[in-house]
CSV table of C-alpha atoms in Angstrom, one decimal:
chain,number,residue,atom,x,y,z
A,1,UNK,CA,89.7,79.9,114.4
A,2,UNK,CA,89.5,83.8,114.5
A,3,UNK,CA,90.6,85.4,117.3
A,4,UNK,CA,88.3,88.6,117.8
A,5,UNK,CA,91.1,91.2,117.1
A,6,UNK,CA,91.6,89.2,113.9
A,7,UNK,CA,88.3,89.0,113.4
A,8,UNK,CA,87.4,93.0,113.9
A,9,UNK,CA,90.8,93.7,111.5
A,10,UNK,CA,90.5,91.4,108.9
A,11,UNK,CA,87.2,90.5,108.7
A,12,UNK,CA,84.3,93.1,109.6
A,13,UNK,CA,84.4,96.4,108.8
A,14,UNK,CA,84.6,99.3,111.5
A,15,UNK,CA,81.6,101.3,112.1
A,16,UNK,CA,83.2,103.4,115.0
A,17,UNK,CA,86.5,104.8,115.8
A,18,UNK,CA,89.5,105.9,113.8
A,19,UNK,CA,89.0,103.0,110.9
A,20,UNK,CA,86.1,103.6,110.5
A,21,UNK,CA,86.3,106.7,108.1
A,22,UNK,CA,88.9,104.7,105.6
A,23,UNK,CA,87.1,101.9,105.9
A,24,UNK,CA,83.8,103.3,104.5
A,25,UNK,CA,85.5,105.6,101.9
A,26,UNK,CA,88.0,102.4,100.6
A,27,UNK,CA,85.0,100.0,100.7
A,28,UNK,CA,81.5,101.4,100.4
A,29,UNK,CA,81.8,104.5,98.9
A,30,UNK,CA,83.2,103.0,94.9
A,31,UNK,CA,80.6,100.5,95.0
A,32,UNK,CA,77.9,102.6,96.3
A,33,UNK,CA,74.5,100.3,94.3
A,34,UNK,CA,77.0,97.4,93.1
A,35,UNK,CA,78.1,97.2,89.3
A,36,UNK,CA,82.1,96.7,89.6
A,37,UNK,CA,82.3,92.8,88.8
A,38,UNK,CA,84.7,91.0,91.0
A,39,UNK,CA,83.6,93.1,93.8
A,40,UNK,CA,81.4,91.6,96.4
A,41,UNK,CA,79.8,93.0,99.6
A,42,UNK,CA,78.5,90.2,102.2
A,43,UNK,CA,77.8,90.0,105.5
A,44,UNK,CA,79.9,89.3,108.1
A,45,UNK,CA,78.0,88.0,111.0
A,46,UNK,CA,74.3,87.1,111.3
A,47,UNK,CA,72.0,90.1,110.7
A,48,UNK,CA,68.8,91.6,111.1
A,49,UNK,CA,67.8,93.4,108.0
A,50,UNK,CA,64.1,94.7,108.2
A,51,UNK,CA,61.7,91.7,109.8
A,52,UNK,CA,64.4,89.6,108.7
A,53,UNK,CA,67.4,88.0,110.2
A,54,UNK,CA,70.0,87.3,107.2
A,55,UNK,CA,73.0,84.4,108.1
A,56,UNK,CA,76.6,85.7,107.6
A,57,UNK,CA,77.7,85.4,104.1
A,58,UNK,CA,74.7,86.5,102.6
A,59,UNK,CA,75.3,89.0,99.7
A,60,UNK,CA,73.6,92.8,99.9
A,61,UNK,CA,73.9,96.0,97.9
A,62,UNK,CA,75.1,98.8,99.2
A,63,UNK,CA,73.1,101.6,98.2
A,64,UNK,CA,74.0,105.0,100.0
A,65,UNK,CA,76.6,105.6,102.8
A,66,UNK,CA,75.7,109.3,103.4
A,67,UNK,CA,72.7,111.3,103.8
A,68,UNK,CA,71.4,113.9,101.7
A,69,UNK,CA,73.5,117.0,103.1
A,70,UNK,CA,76.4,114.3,102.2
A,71,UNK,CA,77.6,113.3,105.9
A,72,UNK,CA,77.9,109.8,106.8
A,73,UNK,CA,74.9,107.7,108.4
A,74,UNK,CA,75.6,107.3,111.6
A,75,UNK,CA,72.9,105.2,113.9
A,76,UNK,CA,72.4,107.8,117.4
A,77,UNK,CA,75.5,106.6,119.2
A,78,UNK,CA,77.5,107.4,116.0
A,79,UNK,CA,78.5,104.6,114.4
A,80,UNK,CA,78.6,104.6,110.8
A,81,UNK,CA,75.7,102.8,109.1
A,82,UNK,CA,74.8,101.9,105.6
A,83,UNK,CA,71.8,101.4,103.7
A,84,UNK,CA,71.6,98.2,101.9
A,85,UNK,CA,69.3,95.7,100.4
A,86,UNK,CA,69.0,91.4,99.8
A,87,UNK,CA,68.1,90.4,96.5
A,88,UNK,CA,66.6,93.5,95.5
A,89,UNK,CA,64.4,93.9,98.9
A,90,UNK,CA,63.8,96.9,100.7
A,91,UNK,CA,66.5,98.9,102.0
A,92,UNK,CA,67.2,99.3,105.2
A,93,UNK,CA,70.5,100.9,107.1
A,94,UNK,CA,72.4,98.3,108.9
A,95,UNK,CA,76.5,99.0,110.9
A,96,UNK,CA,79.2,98.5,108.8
A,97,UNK,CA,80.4,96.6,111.4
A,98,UNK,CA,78.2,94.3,109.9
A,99,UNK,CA,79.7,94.0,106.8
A,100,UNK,CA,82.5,92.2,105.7
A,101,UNK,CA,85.5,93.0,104.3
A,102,UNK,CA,85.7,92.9,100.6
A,103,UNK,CA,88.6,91.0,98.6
A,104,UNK,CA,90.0,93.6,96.6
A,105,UNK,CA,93.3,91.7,95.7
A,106,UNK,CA,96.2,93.3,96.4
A,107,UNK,CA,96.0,97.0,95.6
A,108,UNK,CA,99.2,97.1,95.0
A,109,UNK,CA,99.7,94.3,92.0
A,110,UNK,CA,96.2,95.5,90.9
A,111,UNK,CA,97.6,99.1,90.3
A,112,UNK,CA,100.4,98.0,88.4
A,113,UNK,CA,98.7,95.5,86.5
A,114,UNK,CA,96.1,98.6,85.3
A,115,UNK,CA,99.4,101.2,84.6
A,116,UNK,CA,100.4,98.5,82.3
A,117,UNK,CA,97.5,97.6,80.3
A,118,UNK,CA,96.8,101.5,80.2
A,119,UNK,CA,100.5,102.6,78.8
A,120,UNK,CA,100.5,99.5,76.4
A,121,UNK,CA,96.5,100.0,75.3
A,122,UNK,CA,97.9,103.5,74.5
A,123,UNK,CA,100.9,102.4,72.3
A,124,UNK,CA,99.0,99.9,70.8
A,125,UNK,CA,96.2,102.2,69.6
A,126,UNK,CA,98.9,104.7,68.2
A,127,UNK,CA,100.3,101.8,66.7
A,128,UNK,CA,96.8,101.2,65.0
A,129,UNK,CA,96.2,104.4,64.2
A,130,UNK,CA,99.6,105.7,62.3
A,131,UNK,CA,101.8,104.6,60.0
A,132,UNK,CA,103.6,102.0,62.0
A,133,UNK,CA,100.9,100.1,61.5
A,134,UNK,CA,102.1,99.8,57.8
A,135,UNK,CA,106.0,99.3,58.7
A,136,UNK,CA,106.7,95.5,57.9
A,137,UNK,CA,110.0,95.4,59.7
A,138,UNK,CA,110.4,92.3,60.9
A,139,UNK,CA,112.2,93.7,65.0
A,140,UNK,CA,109.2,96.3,64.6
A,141,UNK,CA,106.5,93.9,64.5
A,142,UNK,CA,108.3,92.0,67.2
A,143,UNK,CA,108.7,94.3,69.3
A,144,UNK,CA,104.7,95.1,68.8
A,145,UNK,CA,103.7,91.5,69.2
A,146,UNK,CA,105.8,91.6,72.7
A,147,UNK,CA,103.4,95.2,73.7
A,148,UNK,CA,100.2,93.5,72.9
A,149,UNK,CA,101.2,90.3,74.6
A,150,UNK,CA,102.2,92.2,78.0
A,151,UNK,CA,99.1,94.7,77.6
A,152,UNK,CA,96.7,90.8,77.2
A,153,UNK,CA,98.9,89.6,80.2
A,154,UNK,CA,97.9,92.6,82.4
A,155,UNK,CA,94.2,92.8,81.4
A,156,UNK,CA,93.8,89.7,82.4
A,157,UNK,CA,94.8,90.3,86.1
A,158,UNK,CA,92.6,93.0,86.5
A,159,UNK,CA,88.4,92.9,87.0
A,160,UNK,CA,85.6,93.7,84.5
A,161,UNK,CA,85.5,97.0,85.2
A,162,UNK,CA,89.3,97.9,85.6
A,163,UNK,CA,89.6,96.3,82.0
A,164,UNK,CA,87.6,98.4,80.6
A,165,UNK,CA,88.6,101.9,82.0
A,166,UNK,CA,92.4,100.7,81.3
A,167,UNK,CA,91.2,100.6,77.7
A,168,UNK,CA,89.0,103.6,78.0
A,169,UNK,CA,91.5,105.7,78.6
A,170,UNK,CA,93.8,104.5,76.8
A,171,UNK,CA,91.8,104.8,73.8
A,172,UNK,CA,91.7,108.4,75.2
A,173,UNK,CA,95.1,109.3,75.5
A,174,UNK,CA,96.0,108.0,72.2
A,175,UNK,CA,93.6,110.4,70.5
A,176,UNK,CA,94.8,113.4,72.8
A,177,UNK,CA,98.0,112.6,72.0
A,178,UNK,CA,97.7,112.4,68.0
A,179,UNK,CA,95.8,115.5,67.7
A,180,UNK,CA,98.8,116.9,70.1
A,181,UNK,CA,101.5,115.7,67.4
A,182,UNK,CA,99.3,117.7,64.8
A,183,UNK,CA,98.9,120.5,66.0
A,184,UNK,CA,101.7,121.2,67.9
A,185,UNK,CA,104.5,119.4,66.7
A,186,UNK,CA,103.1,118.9,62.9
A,187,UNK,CA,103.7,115.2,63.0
A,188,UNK,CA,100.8,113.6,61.3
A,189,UNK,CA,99.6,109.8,62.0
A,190,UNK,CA,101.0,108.7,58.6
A,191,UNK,CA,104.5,110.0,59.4
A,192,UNK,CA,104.7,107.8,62.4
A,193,UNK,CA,107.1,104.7,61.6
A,194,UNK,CA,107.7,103.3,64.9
A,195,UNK,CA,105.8,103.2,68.1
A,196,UNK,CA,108.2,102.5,71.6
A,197,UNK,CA,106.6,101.4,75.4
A,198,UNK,CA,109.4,103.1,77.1
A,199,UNK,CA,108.3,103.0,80.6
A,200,UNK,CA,111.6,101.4,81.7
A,201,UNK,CA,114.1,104.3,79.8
A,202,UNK,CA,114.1,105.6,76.4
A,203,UNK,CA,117.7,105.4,76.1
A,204,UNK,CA,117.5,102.0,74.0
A,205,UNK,CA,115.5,104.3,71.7
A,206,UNK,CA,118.0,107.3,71.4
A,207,UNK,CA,120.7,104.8,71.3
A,208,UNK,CA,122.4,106.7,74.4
A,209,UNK,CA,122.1,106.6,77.8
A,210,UNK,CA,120.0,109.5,79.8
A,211,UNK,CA,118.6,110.0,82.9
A,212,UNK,CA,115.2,108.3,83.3
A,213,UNK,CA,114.6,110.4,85.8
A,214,UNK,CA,114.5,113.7,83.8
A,215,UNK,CA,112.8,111.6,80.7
A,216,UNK,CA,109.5,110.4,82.0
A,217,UNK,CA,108.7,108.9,78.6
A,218,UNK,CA,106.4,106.0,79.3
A,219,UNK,CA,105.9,105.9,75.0
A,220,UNK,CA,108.0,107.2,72.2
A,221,UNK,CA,107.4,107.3,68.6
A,222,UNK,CA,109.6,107.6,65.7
A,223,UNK,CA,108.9,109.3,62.5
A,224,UNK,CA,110.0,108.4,59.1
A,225,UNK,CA,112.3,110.8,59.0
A,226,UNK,CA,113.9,110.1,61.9
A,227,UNK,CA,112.1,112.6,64.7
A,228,UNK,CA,111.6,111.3,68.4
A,229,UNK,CA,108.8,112.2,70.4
A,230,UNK,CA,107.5,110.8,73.4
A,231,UNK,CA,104.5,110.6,75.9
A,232,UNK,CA,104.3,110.6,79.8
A,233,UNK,CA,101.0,109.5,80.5
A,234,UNK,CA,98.5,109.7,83.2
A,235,UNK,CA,95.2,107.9,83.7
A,236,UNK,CA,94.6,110.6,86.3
A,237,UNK,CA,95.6,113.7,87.4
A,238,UNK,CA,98.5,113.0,90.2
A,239,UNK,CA,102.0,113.1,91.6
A,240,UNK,CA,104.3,114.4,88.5
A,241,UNK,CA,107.7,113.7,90.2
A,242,UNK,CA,108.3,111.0,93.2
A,243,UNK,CA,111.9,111.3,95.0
A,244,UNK,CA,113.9,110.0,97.4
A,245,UNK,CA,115.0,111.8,99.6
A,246,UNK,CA,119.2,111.0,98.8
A,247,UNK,CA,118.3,112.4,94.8
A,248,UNK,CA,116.4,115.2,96.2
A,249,UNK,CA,119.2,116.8,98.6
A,250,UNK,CA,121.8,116.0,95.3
A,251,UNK,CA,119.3,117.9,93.4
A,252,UNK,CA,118.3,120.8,95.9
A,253,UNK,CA,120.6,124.0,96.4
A,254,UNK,CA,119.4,127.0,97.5
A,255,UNK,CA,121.8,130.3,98.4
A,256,UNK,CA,124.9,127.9,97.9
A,257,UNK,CA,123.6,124.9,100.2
A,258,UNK,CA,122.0,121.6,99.6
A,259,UNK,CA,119.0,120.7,101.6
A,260,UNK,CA,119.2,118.1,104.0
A,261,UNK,CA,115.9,116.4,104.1
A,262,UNK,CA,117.0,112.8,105.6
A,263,UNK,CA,118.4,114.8,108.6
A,264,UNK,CA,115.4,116.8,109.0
A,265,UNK,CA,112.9,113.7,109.2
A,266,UNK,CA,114.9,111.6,111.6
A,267,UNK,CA,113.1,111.0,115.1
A,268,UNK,CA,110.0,112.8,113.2
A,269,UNK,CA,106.4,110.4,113.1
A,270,UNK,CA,105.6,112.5,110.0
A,271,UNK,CA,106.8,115.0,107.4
A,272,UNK,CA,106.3,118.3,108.8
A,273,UNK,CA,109.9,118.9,109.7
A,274,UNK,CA,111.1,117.8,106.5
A,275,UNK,CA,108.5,120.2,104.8
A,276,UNK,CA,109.6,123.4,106.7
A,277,UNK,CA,113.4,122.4,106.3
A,278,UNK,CA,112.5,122.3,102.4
A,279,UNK,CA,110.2,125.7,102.6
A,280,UNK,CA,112.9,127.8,104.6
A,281,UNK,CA,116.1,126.6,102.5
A,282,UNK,CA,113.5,127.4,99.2
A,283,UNK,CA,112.9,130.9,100.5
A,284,UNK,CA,116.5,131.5,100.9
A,285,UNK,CA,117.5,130.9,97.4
A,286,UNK,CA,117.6,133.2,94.2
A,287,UNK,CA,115.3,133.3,92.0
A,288,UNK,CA,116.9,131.4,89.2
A,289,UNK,CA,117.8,128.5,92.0
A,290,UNK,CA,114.2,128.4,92.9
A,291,UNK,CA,113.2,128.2,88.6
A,292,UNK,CA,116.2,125.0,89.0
A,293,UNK,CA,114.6,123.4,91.8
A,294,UNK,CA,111.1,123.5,90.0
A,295,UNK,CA,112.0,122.2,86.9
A,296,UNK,CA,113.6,119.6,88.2
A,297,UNK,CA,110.4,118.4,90.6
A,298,UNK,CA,108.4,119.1,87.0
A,299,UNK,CA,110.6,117.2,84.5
A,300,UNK,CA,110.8,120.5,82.2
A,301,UNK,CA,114.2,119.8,80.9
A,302,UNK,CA,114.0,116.4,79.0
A,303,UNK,CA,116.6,115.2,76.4
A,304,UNK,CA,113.6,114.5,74.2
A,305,UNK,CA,110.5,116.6,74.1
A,306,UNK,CA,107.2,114.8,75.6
A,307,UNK,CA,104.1,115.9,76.1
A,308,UNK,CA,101.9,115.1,79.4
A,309,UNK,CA,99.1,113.2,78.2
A,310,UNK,CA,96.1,112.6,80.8
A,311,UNK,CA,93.2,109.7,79.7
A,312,UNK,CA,90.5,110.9,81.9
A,313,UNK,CA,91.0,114.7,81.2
A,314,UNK,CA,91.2,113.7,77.1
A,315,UNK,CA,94.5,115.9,76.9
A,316,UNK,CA,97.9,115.7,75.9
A,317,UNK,CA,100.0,119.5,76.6
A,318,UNK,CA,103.5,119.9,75.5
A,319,UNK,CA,105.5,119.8,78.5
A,320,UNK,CA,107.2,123.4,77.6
A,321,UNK,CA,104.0,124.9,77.1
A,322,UNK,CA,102.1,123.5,80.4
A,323,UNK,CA,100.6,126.6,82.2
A,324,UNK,CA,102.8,125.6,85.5
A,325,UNK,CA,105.8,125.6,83.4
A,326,UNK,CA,105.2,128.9,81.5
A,327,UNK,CA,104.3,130.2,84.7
A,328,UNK,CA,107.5,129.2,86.5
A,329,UNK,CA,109.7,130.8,83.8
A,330,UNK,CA,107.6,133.9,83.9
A,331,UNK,CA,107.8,134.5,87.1
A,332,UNK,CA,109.8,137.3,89.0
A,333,UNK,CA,109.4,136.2,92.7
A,334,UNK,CA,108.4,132.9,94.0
A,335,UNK,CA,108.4,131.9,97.7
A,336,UNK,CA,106.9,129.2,99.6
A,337,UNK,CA,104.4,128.3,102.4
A,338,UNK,CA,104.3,124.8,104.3
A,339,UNK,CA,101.0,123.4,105.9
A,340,UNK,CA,101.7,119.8,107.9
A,341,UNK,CA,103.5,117.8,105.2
A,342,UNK,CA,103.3,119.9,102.5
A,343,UNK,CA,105.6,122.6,100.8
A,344,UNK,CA,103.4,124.9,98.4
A,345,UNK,CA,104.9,127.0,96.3
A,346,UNK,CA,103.9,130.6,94.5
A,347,UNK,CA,104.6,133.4,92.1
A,348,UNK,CA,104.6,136.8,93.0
A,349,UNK,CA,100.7,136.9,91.5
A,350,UNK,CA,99.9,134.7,94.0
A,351,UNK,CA,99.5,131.4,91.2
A,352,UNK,CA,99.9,128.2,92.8
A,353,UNK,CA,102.6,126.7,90.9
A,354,UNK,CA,102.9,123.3,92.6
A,355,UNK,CA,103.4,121.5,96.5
A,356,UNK,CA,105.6,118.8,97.7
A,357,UNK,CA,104.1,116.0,100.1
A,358,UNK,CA,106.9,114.5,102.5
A,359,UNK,CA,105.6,111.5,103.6
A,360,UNK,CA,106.6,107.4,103.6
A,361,UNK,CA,104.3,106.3,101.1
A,362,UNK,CA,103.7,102.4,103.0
A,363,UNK,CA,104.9,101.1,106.5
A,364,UNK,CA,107.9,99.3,104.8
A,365,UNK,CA,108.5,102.3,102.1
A,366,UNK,CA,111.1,104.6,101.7
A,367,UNK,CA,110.7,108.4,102.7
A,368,UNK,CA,109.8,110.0,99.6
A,369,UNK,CA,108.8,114.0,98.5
A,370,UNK,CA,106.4,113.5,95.9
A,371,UNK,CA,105.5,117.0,93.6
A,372,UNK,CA,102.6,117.9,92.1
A,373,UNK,CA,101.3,120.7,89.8
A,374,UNK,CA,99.0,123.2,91.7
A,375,UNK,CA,96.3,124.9,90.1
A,376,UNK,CA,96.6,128.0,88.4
């Protein structure tokens, strides 16, 4: 039997106190009037719902978790409420204390399972789509037969829905990515001979060992004469660059010194001593150690060129041409500014070039500074 603890924690959502906010934006809010197969919202404990009283188990739709201004329903002594329905019935707002807990699988297999059968959807299409799909050599059509039998293997660990966006925007980068080739690297789809899911190291493609690091190539392709290319793709927009903290100090020198920022997070709850160790020792480097230090968060020095290819966004930009990238190389004076966690940095025009989050990305994870591009 359920102890109460174990049943408030793992069973019934929280309508008050400090869960309560993650709770109703990890588990209402996606599946705000139902739709996402797999998903199911029931529940948890006997319930009056209108003039009727529903038993626990009984499945409902949630239809809004915020009011019109866009704050949460809260019932008058605060507690979060939702507005659901029975079968189609009227709605009515109930707690989210009385709702259970939905299975969601493990986020963490789930997310991999979806990076998978999004990066091999992608190679696949470009497979389809170019002239590799005429190449008859016998390791080449091996080696697709392996893609298409990982991407089946992934899709089918994944719900309706996640299937389909993994293959939506895949379909999308594919296209981005082609045009891309095109236009800025004149490689047309018929010149493509080989197609390469490289997400573990493109050095069995180059036929030499490089940093994988520095080559974020998660797809390469080969032309018939011989020309490598590659891809790191994005379903979203996100983290560009994730490192521990060891690579990091290797990596960091500024006015002769390497940064330090194990030492700065120990006995720290949080980031925000590693983040102004990193901001201060950034400001007191020269300009052309600050460009280093960038470039190396943003992967602009590869071995082979790639282009950053995003599904949602439908766009696929050279990594040498990418706004943050030009910007960085233009730039005459950058200096940086921490808030919590979180190292930003800008030019001397006042462009957001990018930040760095120090956090520990799980309980049992490993202290990480993860970069992203800002927005200029």
């Amino acid at each position: 039997m359920l102890s109460f603890f174990h049943y408030l924690t793992e069973v019934a959502l929280s309508g008050s106190g400090k869960s309560a906010e993650y709770h109703a934006t990890k588990y209402l809010d996606p599946y705000i009037g139902g739709g996402k197969e797999g998903i199911e919202h029931t529940l948890a404990s006997d319930t009056k719902i209108g003039d009727k009283t529903h038993p626990a188990g009984t499945k409902i739709t949630i239809h809004s978790t915020k009011d019109e201004n866009g704050n949460r329903i809260t019932a008058s002594g605060g507690t979060f409420q939702s507005v659901v329905s029975v079968d189609g019935g009227p709605k009515h707002a109930i707690s989210n204390s009385k709702i259970k807990k939905p299975n969601l699988g493990n986020p963490n297999a789930l997310n991999t399972h979806f990076a998978h059968a999004f990066e091999a959807h992608t190679a696949l299409e470009l497979h389809r789509r170019s002239g590799s799909s005429n190449n008859t050599d016998p390791e080449h059509l091996s080696r697709i037969a392996s893609i298409e039998k990982r991407r089946d293997e992934s899709l089918a660990q994944l719900p309706e829905h996640m299937k389909n966006e993994a293959v939506r925007l895949g379909n999308n980068a594919a296209t981005s990515y082609l045009q891309s080739l095109h236009q800025n690297h004149k490689i047309n789809p018929e010149d493509i001979h080989e197609v390469h899911w490289t997400n573990k190291g493109i050095g069995s493609v180059i036929g030499q060992t490089v940093s994988q690091r520095a080559n974020p190539h998660d797809i390469m392709i080969k032309t018939k004469s011989g020309k490598l290319h590659g891809a790191s793709l994005k379903a979203r927009e996100g983290t560009i660059s994730n490192n521990g903290l060891k690579a990091f100090d290797e990596h960091s020198t500024f006015n002769g010194q390497h940064t330090s920022l194990k030492s700065a997070w120990e006995g720290q709850s949080n980031g925000e001593a590693a983040a102004k160790h990193h901001g201060d020792a950034f400001n007191t480097g020269s300009i052309e150690e600050k460009k280093t230090h960038l470039n190396y968060l943003f992967k602009a020095h590869p071995d082979v060129p790639y282009d950053l290819v995003n599904g949602e966004k439908s766009s696929a930009i050279p990594i040498e041409k990418h706004p943050n990238i030009l910007a960085i190389k233009n730039a005459t004076n950058i200096h940086s500014e921490v808030r919590g966690s979180k190292t930003h940095f800008y030019d001397q025009d006042g462009k957001h070039l990018g930040m760095v989050e120090h956090r520990r990305p799980g309980p049992n994870r490993s202290l990480q500074a993860n970069a992203k591009f800002g927005k200029i």
